[in-house]
């Protein structure tokens, strides 16, 4: 495959760049030090009017071009971009560290409704996702059901025109800043475990639904525990058939499977590290000049980053031919998540004891403590969206044809 832009792709790339350069609010520009800058979902409901203004300006700039949902078909309000254009769009957004808008509503719920929803459900929910008015959270995992998701126990019982839900979800990312939740619930406890599950949508402020914060080890509030106590959800919010929710949920295709953003992030980390370590400010704190081993590790990290780019290119070339990446996406996810953890460890070791400094504003902390923080914040990357062991299982069985055992 030829990786140089075609004339149309080059024109499209220039358009994306121009929008980012001229329309992206200052708050989201690289180097912005505003507290919490970068997260559209929390900015949109922030107490700070400047954050709300930035979130809405950016959402409007993307919405005008259908770029909140680049991969959705045009008939549903998306941009209907080809896989290659989506790739270009993602590349440019990642390069500029521009925040995406729409979160799980765009990536997960919208595509599900397009395939499995009723006309009424699409008419009610898709426009509000596309305008950036409503944000969604995903209620799948439970304390006893993560990798083995089909073991989930949260119970929904039909009562008149409603389902009544009792149970608990966990690791519900962004539920504290979301307006709606989609969840997998058990509607038939007697059926084999995959066959008694349904897919329900609910207003997150429904009485009986309680979202409690979970603070991660970087002292950030990203995910939550979500409790359901006699939560009544109208039966019209069932997506697909009752007890067929597993198949509705499983068909949630993540369209961003190329991990191009991960490859760009790794390249940026390395480039910044090398530049800083050679600068007048960074040189005295860096151990690169005294350690051959560290220099070799940096060379390895460079090679691995280029390998990651090639995984991304392979996936996009498959999508371009109408194929759906399977174990190839697992390979890229596994490699990317483990690579960023290695890069974080390497970055902290390059700075020796300075690598322990945690405070972004500490003038002694190299690169605003970027690597120290990444050392901690990259840990969940090998758990979220399928742990490394699960990715290896997929590669071994579906990719290499090894027995399940
Ligand atoms: C940052 C983050 C955000 C998340 N956001 C959400 C969200 O928004 N909504 C949501 O529903 N969930 C979310 N999750 C949950 C995530 O989907 C689960 O953590 C993940 O599926 C793993 O499940 P678990 O934590 O229960 O671990 P477990 O499944 O209990 O696994 C524990 C350990 O056993 C290993 N293991 C399990 N099964 C196998 C096997 N068959 N073979 C080999 N090893 C195995 C795992 O790899 C892991 O090391 C999030 C998680 C993280 C870290």
Coordinates of N, CA, C and O in Angstrom, one line a residue, residues 171-327:
X171 N -16.1 0.5 37.7 CA -15.1 1.1 36.7 C -15.9 1.9 35.6 O -15.5 1.9 34.5
X172 N -17.0 2.4 36.0 CA -17.9 3.1 35.0 C -17.2 4.5 34.7 O -17.4 5.5 35.4
X173 N -16.4 4.5 33.6 CA -15.6 5.7 33.3 C -16.6 6.9 33.0 O -17.5 6.7 32.2
X174 N -16.3 8.0 33.5 CA -17.0 9.3 33.2 C -18.4 9.3 33.6 O -19.2 10.2 33.2
X175 N -18.9 8.3 34.4 CA -20.3 8.3 34.8 C -20.7 9.6 35.5 O -21.8 10.1 35.5
X176 N -19.7 10.2 36.2 CA -20.0 11.4 37.0 C -20.1 12.7 36.2 O -20.5 13.7 36.6
X177 N -19.7 12.6 34.9 CA -19.9 13.7 34.0 C -20.8 13.4 32.8 O -21.0 14.2 31.9
X178 N -21.4 12.2 32.9 CA -22.3 11.7 31.8 C -23.7 12.0 32.1 O -24.1 12.3 33.3
X179 N -24.6 12.0 31.1 CA -26.0 12.2 31.3 C -26.8 10.9 31.2 O -27.9 10.8 31.7
X180 N -26.3 10.0 30.3 CA -27.0 8.8 30.1 C -26.0 7.6 30.2 O -24.8 7.8 30.1
X181 N -26.6 6.4 30.5 CA -25.8 5.2 30.7 C -26.3 4.1 29.8 O -27.6 4.0 29.7
X182 N -25.5 3.4 29.1 CA -26.0 2.1 28.5 C -25.4 1.0 29.3 O -24.2 1.1 29.7
X183 N -26.2 -0.1 29.5 CA -25.7 -1.1 30.4 C -26.2 -2.5 29.9 O -27.2 -2.6 29.2
X184 N -25.4 -3.5 30.3 CA -25.8 -4.9 30.1 C -26.4 -5.4 31.4 O -25.7 -5.2 32.4
X185 N -27.6 -6.0 31.3 CA -28.2 -6.4 32.5 C -28.8 -7.8 32.3 O -29.0 -8.2 31.1
X186 N -29.0 -8.6 33.4 CA -29.5 -10.0 33.2 C -31.0 -10.0 33.3 O -31.6 -9.5 34.3
X187 N -31.6 -10.4 32.2 CA -33.1 -10.5 32.2 C -33.6 -11.9 32.3 O -34.8 -12.1 32.6
X188 N -32.7 -12.9 32.1 CA -33.2 -14.3 32.3 C -32.0 -15.1 33.0 O -31.1 -15.6 32.4
X189 N -32.2 -15.2 34.3 CA -31.1 -15.9 35.1 C -31.1 -17.4 34.8 O -30.1 -18.0 35.1
X190 N -32.1 -18.0 34.2 CA -32.2 -19.4 34.0 C -31.4 -19.8 32.7 O -31.0 -20.9 32.5
X191 N -31.3 -18.9 31.8 CA -30.8 -19.2 30.4 C -29.3 -19.3 30.5 O -28.6 -18.8 31.5
X192 N -28.6 -20.0 29.6 CA -27.1 -20.0 29.5 C -26.6 -18.6 29.6 O -27.3 -17.7 29.0
X193 N -25.5 -18.4 30.2 CA -25.1 -17.0 30.6 C -25.1 -16.0 29.5 O -25.5 -14.8 29.7
X194 N -24.7 -16.3 28.3 CA -24.7 -15.3 27.2 C -26.1 -15.0 26.7 O -26.3 -14.0 26.0
X195 N -27.0 -15.9 27.0 CA -28.4 -15.7 26.4 C -29.4 -15.1 27.2 O -30.5 -14.9 26.8
X196 N -29.0 -14.7 28.5 CA -30.0 -14.1 29.3 C -29.7 -12.6 29.6 O -30.2 -12.1 30.6
X197 N -29.0 -12.0 28.7 CA -28.5 -10.6 28.9 C -29.3 -9.6 28.0 O -29.5 -10.0 26.8
X198 N -29.6 -8.4 28.5 CA -30.2 -7.4 27.6 C -29.5 -6.1 27.7 O -28.7 -5.9 28.6
X199 N -29.7 -5.3 26.7 CA -28.9 -4.0 26.5 C -29.9 -2.9 26.8 O -30.9 -2.7 26.0
X200 N -29.7 -2.1 27.8 CA -30.7 -1.0 28.2 C -30.0 0.3 28.3 O -28.8 0.4 28.7
X201 N -30.8 1.4 27.9 CA -30.3 2.7 28.0 C -31.0 3.4 29.1 O -32.3 3.2 29.2
X202 N -30.4 4.3 29.9 CA -31.1 5.0 31.0 C -30.5 6.3 31.2 O -29.3 6.5 31.1
X203 N -31.4 7.2 31.6 CA -31.0 8.6 32.1 C -30.2 8.3 33.4 O -30.7 7.6 34.3
X204 N -29.0 8.9 33.5 CA -28.1 8.6 34.7 C -28.7 9.2 36.0 O -28.3 8.8 37.0
X205 N -29.6 10.1 35.8 CA -30.2 10.7 37.0 C -31.5 10.1 37.4 O -32.3 10.6 38.2
X206 N -31.8 8.9 36.9 CA -33.1 8.2 37.3 C -33.0 7.9 38.8 O -31.9 7.4 39.3
X207 N -34.1 8.1 39.5 CA -34.0 7.8 41.0 C -33.6 6.3 41.2 O -34.0 5.4 40.5
X208 N -32.8 6.1 42.3 CA -32.3 4.8 42.6 C -30.9 4.5 42.0 O -30.3 3.5 42.4
X209 N -30.5 5.3 41.0 CA -29.2 5.1 40.4 C -28.2 6.0 41.0 O -28.3 7.2 41.0
X210 N -27.2 5.4 41.7 CA -26.2 6.2 42.4 C -24.8 6.0 41.9 O -24.4 4.8 41.8
X211 N -24.1 7.1 41.6 CA -22.8 7.0 41.0 C -21.8 7.5 42.1 O -22.0 8.6 42.7
X212 N -20.9 6.6 42.5 CA -19.9 7.0 43.6 C -18.5 6.9 43.1 O -18.2 6.0 42.4
X213 N -17.7 8.0 43.4 CA -16.4 8.1 42.8 C -15.4 7.0 43.2 O -15.5 6.5 44.3
X214 N -14.6 6.6 42.3 CA -13.4 5.8 42.6 C -12.2 6.7 42.2 O -12.1 7.1 41.1
X215 N -11.3 6.9 43.2 CA -10.2 7.7 42.9 C -9.0 6.8 42.6 O -8.7 5.9 43.4
X216 N -8.3 7.0 41.5 CA -7.3 6.1 41.1 C -6.0 6.5 41.8 O -5.9 7.5 42.5
X217 N -4.9 5.7 41.5 CA -3.7 5.9 42.3 C -2.9 7.2 41.9 O -2.0 7.5 42.5
X218 N -3.4 7.8 40.8 CA -2.8 9.1 40.4 C -3.6 10.2 41.1 O -3.5 11.4 40.7
X219 N -4.5 9.9 42.0 CA -5.4 10.8 42.6 C -6.4 11.5 41.6 O -6.7 12.7 41.8
X220 N -6.8 10.8 40.6 CA -7.7 11.4 39.6 C -9.0 10.6 39.8 O -9.1 9.4 40.0
X221 N -10.1 11.4 39.5 CA -11.4 10.8 39.5 C -11.8 10.6 38.0 O -12.3 11.5 37.4
X222 N -11.6 9.3 37.6 CA -11.9 9.0 36.2 C -13.1 8.0 36.1 O -14.0 8.2 35.3
X223 N -13.1 7.1 37.0 CA -14.2 6.1 37.0 C -14.9 6.0 38.3 O -14.6 6.7 39.3
X224 N -16.0 5.2 38.3 CA -16.9 5.2 39.4 C -17.5 3.8 39.7 O -17.3 2.9 38.9
X225 N -18.1 3.7 40.9 CA -19.0 2.5 41.1 C -20.4 3.0 40.9 O -20.8 4.1 41.2
X226 N -21.2 2.2 40.3 CA -22.6 2.6 40.0 C -23.6 1.6 40.6 O -23.5 0.4 40.3
X227 N -24.4 2.1 41.4 CA -25.4 1.2 42.2 C -26.8 1.4 41.7 O -27.2 2.5 41.4
X228 N -27.5 0.3 41.6 CA -28.9 0.3 41.1 C -29.8 -0.2 42.2 O -29.7 -1.4 42.6
X229 N -30.8 0.6 42.7 CA -31.7 0.1 43.7 C -33.1 0.4 43.1 O -33.5 1.6 43.1
X230 N -33.8 -0.6 42.7 CA -35.1 -0.4 42.1 C -35.2 0.7 41.1 O -36.1 1.6 41.1
X231 N -34.3 0.7 40.2 CA -34.2 1.8 39.1 C -35.2 1.4 38.0 O -35.1 0.3 37.4
X232 N -36.2 2.3 37.8 CA -37.2 2.0 36.7 C -36.8 2.6 35.4 O -36.6 3.8 35.3
X233 N -36.7 1.7 34.4 CA -36.3 2.2 33.1 C -37.4 1.8 32.1 O -37.8 0.6 32.1
X234 N -37.9 2.8 31.3 CA -38.9 2.4 30.4 C -38.5 1.3 29.4 O -37.3 1.4 28.9
X235 N -39.4 0.4 29.1 CA -39.0 -0.8 28.3 C -38.7 -0.3 26.9 O -38.0 -1.0 26.1
X236 N -39.1 0.9 26.5 CA -38.8 1.4 25.1 C -37.3 1.7 25.0 O -36.8 1.9 23.9
X237 N -36.6 1.7 26.1 CA -35.1 1.9 26.1 C -34.3 0.6 25.9 O -33.1 0.6 26.1
X238 N -35.0 -0.5 25.7 CA -34.3 -1.7 25.4 C -33.8 -1.7 23.9 O -34.5 -1.3 23.0
X239 N -32.5 -2.0 23.7 CA -32.0 -2.0 22.4 C -31.9 -3.4 21.9 O -31.3 -4.2 22.6
X240 N -32.4 -3.7 20.7 CA -32.5 -5.1 20.2 C -33.5 -5.9 21.0 O -34.3 -5.3 21.8
X241 N -33.5 -7.2 20.9 CA -34.5 -8.0 21.5 C -34.0 -8.3 23.0 O -32.8 -8.3 23.3
X242 N -35.1 -8.6 23.8 CA -34.8 -9.0 25.2 C -34.0 -10.3 25.1 O -34.2 -11.2 24.3
X243 N -33.0 -10.4 26.0 CA -32.1 -11.6 26.1 C -31.1 -11.7 25.0 O -30.4 -12.7 24.9
X244 N -31.1 -10.8 24.1 CA -30.1 -10.8 23.0 C -29.1 -9.7 23.1 O -28.4 -9.4 22.2
X245 N -29.0 -9.1 24.3 CA -28.2 -8.0 24.5 C -26.7 -8.3 24.4 O -25.9 -7.4 24.0
X246 N -26.3 -9.5 24.7 CA -24.9 -9.9 24.5 C -24.4 -9.6 23.1 O -23.3 -9.1 22.9
X247 N -25.3 -10.0 22.2 CA -24.9 -9.8 20.7 C -25.0 -8.3 20.3 O -24.2 -7.9 19.5
X248 N -25.9 -7.6 20.9 CA -25.9 -6.1 20.7 C -24.6 -5.5 21.2 O -23.9 -4.8 20.5
X249 N -24.3 -5.9 22.5 CA -23.1 -5.3 23.1 C -21.9 -5.7 22.4 O -21.0 -4.9 22.2
X250 N -21.8 -7.0 22.0 CA -20.6 -7.5 21.4 C -20.3 -6.9 20.0 O -19.2 -6.9 19.5
X251 N -21.4 -6.4 19.4 CA -21.2 -5.8 18.1 C -20.8 -4.4 18.1 O -20.6 -3.7 17.1
X252 N -20.6 -3.8 19.3 CA -20.1 -2.4 19.4 C -18.7 -2.4 18.9 O -17.8 -2.7 19.6
X253 N -18.6 -2.0 17.6 CA -17.3 -2.0 17.0 C -16.6 -0.7 17.4 O -17.1 0.3 17.2
X254 N -15.4 -0.9 17.9 CA -14.6 0.3 18.1 C -14.0 0.7 16.8 O -13.1 -0.1 16.3
X255 N -14.4 1.8 16.2 CA -13.9 2.1 14.9 C -12.4 2.6 14.9 O -11.8 2.7 13.9
X256 N -12.0 3.0 16.1 CA -10.6 3.5 16.2 C -9.8 2.3 16.7 O -9.4 2.2 17.8
X257 N -9.5 1.4 15.8 CA -8.8 0.2 16.2 C -7.3 0.3 15.8 O -6.5 -0.6 16.0
X258 N -7.0 1.3 15.0 CA -5.6 1.3 14.5 C -4.6 1.8 15.5 O -3.4 1.5 15.3
X259 N -5.0 2.4 16.6 CA -4.1 2.9 17.6 C -3.1 3.9 17.1 O -2.0 4.1 17.6
X260 N -3.5 4.6 16.0 CA -2.6 5.6 15.5 C -2.3 6.7 16.5 O -1.1 7.2 16.6
X261 N -3.3 7.0 17.3 CA -3.0 8.0 18.4 C -2.0 7.5 19.3 O -1.1 8.3 19.8
X262 N -1.9 6.2 19.6 CA -0.9 5.6 20.5 C 0.5 5.7 19.9 O 1.4 6.1 20.6
X263 N 0.5 5.5 18.6 CA 1.8 5.5 17.9 C 2.4 6.9 18.0 O 3.6 7.2 18.2
X264 N 1.5 7.9 17.7 CA 1.9 9.3 17.7 C 2.3 9.7 19.1 O 3.3 10.4 19.3
X265 N 1.5 9.3 20.1 CA 1.9 9.6 21.5 C 3.3 9.1 21.8 O 4.1 9.8 22.4
X266 N 3.6 7.9 21.5 CA 4.9 7.3 21.8 C 6.0 8.1 21.1 O 7.1 8.3 21.7
X267 N 5.8 8.4 19.8 CA 6.8 9.1 19.1 C 7.0 10.5 19.8 O 8.2 10.9 19.9
X268 N 5.9 11.2 20.2 CA 6.1 12.5 20.8 C 6.8 12.4 22.1 O 7.7 13.2 22.4
X269 N 6.5 11.3 22.9 CA 7.2 11.2 24.2 C 8.7 11.0 24.0 O 9.5 11.7 24.7
X270 N 9.1 10.2 23.0 CA 10.5 10.0 22.8 C 11.2 11.2 22.3 O 12.3 11.6 22.8
X271 N 10.6 11.9 21.3 CA 11.2 13.1 20.8 C 11.3 14.2 21.8 O 12.4 14.8 21.9
X272 N 10.3 14.4 22.7 CA 10.4 15.4 23.7 C 11.5 15.0 24.7 O 12.2 15.9 25.2
X273 N 11.6 13.7 25.0 CA 12.6 13.3 26.0 C 14.0 13.6 25.5 O 14.8 14.1 26.2
X274 N 14.2 13.2 24.2 CA 15.5 13.4 23.7 C 15.9 14.9 23.6 O 17.0 15.3 24.0
X275 N 14.9 15.7 23.2 CA 15.2 17.1 23.0 C 15.5 17.7 24.4 O 16.4 18.5 24.6
X276 N 14.6 17.4 25.4 CA 14.8 18.0 26.7 C 16.1 17.5 27.3 O 16.9 18.3 27.9
X277 N 16.4 16.2 27.2 CA 17.7 15.7 27.8 C 18.9 16.3 27.3 O 20.0 16.4 27.9
X278 N 18.8 16.9 26.0 CA 20.0 17.5 25.4 C 20.0 19.0 25.7 O 20.9 19.7 25.3
X279 N 18.9 19.5 26.3 CA 18.8 21.0 26.4 C 19.6 21.5 27.7 O 20.0 20.7 28.5
X280 N 19.8 22.8 27.7 CA 20.6 23.3 28.9 C 19.9 23.0 30.2 O 20.5 22.7 31.2
X281 N 18.6 23.0 30.2 CA 17.9 22.8 31.4 C 17.9 21.3 31.8 O 18.0 20.9 32.9
X282 N 17.7 20.5 30.8 CA 17.6 19.0 31.0 C 18.9 18.3 31.2 O 19.0 17.3 31.9
X283 N 20.0 18.7 30.5 CA 21.2 18.0 30.5 C 21.7 17.6 31.9 O 22.1 16.5 32.2
X284 N 21.7 18.6 32.9 CA 22.3 18.3 34.2 C 21.4 17.2 34.9 O 21.9 16.6 35.9
X285 N 20.2 17.1 34.6 CA 19.3 16.1 35.3 C 19.3 14.7 34.6 O 18.9 13.8 35.2
X286 N 19.8 14.7 33.4 CA 19.7 13.5 32.6 C 20.9 12.6 32.8 O 22.0 13.0 33.0
X287 N 20.7 11.3 32.8 CA 21.8 10.3 32.9 C 22.1 9.7 31.5 O 22.9 8.8 31.5
X288 N 21.6 10.3 30.5 CA 21.8 9.7 29.1 C 23.3 9.7 28.7 O 23.8 8.8 28.1
X289 N 24.1 10.8 29.1 CA 25.4 10.8 28.7 C 26.3 9.8 29.4 O 27.4 9.4 28.9
X290 N 25.9 9.4 30.6 CA 26.7 8.4 31.4 C 26.3 7.0 31.2 O 27.0 6.1 31.6
X291 N 25.1 6.7 30.6 CA 24.7 5.3 30.6 C 24.4 4.8 29.2 O 23.5 5.2 28.5
X292 N 25.3 3.9 28.8 CA 25.1 3.2 27.5 C 23.8 2.5 27.5 O 23.0 2.5 26.5
X293 N 23.5 1.8 28.6 CA 22.3 1.0 28.7 C 21.0 1.8 28.4 O 20.1 1.4 27.7
X294 N 21.0 3.0 29.0 CA 19.8 3.8 28.8 C 19.7 4.3 27.3 O 18.6 4.3 26.8
X295 N 20.8 4.6 26.8 CA 20.8 5.0 25.4 C 20.3 3.9 24.5 O 19.5 4.1 23.5
X296 N 20.7 2.7 24.8 CA 20.3 1.5 24.0 C 18.8 1.3 24.2 O 18.0 1.0 23.3
X297 N 18.3 1.5 25.4 CA 16.8 1.3 25.6 C 16.1 2.4 24.9 O 15.0 2.1 24.4
X298 N 16.6 3.6 24.7 CA 15.9 4.6 24.0 C 15.9 4.2 22.5 O 14.9 4.4 21.8
X299 N 17.0 3.6 22.0 CA 17.0 3.1 20.6 C 15.9 2.0 20.5 O 15.2 2.0 19.5
X300 N 15.8 1.1 21.4 CA 14.8 0.1 21.4 C 13.4 0.7 21.3 O 12.5 0.3 20.5
X301 N 13.2 1.7 22.2 CA 11.9 2.3 22.2 C 11.5 3.0 20.9 O 10.4 3.0 20.4
X302 N 12.6 3.6 20.2 CA 12.4 4.2 18.9 C 11.9 3.1 17.9 O 10.9 3.2 17.2
X303 N 12.6 1.9 17.9 CA 12.3 0.8 17.0 C 10.9 0.4 17.3 O 10.1 0.2 16.3
X304 N 10.6 0.2 18.5 CA 9.2 -0.3 18.9 C 8.1 0.7 18.5 O 7.0 0.2 18.0
X305 N 8.4 1.9 18.6 CA 7.4 2.9 18.1 C 7.2 2.8 16.6 O 6.0 2.9 16.2
X306 N 8.2 2.6 15.9 CA 8.1 2.5 14.4 C 7.3 1.2 14.1 O 6.5 1.2 13.2
X307 N 7.5 0.1 14.9 CA 6.8 -1.1 14.7 C 5.3 -0.9 14.9 O 4.4 -1.3 14.2
X308 N 5.0 -0.1 16.0 CA 3.6 0.2 16.3 C 2.9 1.0 15.1 O 1.8 0.7 14.8
X309 N 3.7 1.9 14.5 CA 3.1 2.6 13.3 C 2.8 1.6 12.3 O 1.7 1.7 11.6
X310 N 3.6 0.5 12.1 CA 3.3 -0.5 11.1 C 2.1 -1.3 11.4 O 1.3 -1.7 10.5
X311 N 1.9 -1.6 12.7 CA 0.6 -2.3 13.1 C -0.6 -1.4 12.7 O -1.6 -1.9 12.2
X312 N -0.5 -0.1 13.0 CA -1.6 0.8 12.7 C -1.8 0.8 11.2 O -3.0 0.7 10.8
X313 N -0.8 0.9 10.4 CA -0.9 0.9 8.9 C -1.6 -0.4 8.5 O -2.4 -0.4 7.5
X314 N -1.2 -1.5 9.1 CA -1.8 -2.8 8.7 C -3.3 -2.8 8.9 O -4.1 -3.2 8.0
X315 N -3.7 -2.3 10.1 CA -5.1 -2.3 10.4 C -5.9 -1.4 9.4 O -7.0 -1.7 8.9
X316 N -5.3 -0.2 9.2 CA -6.1 0.7 8.3 C -6.1 0.2 6.9 O -7.1 0.3 6.2
X317 N -5.1 -0.5 6.5 CA -5.1 -1.1 5.1 C -6.2 -2.2 5.0 O -6.9 -2.4 4.0
X318 N -6.4 -2.9 6.1 CA -7.5 -4.0 6.2 C -8.8 -3.3 6.1 O -9.7 -3.7 5.3
X319 N -9.0 -2.2 6.9 CA -10.3 -1.5 6.9 C -10.6 -0.9 5.6 O -11.7 -0.9 5.1
X320 N -9.6 -0.5 4.9 CA -9.7 0.1 3.6 C -10.2 -0.9 2.6 O -10.9 -0.5 1.6
X321 N -9.9 -2.2 2.8 CA -10.3 -3.2 1.9 C -11.6 -3.8 2.4 O -12.1 -4.9 1.9
X322 N -12.3 -3.2 3.4 CA -13.6 -3.7 3.9 C -13.5 -4.8 4.8 O -14.5 -5.5 5.2
X323 N -12.3 -5.1 5.3 CA -12.1 -6.2 6.3 C -12.2 -5.7 7.7 O -11.9 -4.5 8.0
X324 N -12.6 -6.5 8.6 CA -12.7 -6.1 10.0 C -11.6 -6.7 10.8 O -11.5 -7.9 10.9
X325 N -10.7 -5.8 11.3 CA -9.5 -6.4 12.0 C -10.0 -7.1 13.3 O -10.9 -6.7 14.0
X326 N -9.3 -8.2 13.6 CA -9.7 -9.0 14.7 C -8.5 -9.2 15.6 O -8.2 -8.3 16.4
X327 N -7.7 -10.3 15.5 CA -6.6 -10.4 16.3 C -5.5 -9.3 16.0 O -4.7 -9.0 16.9

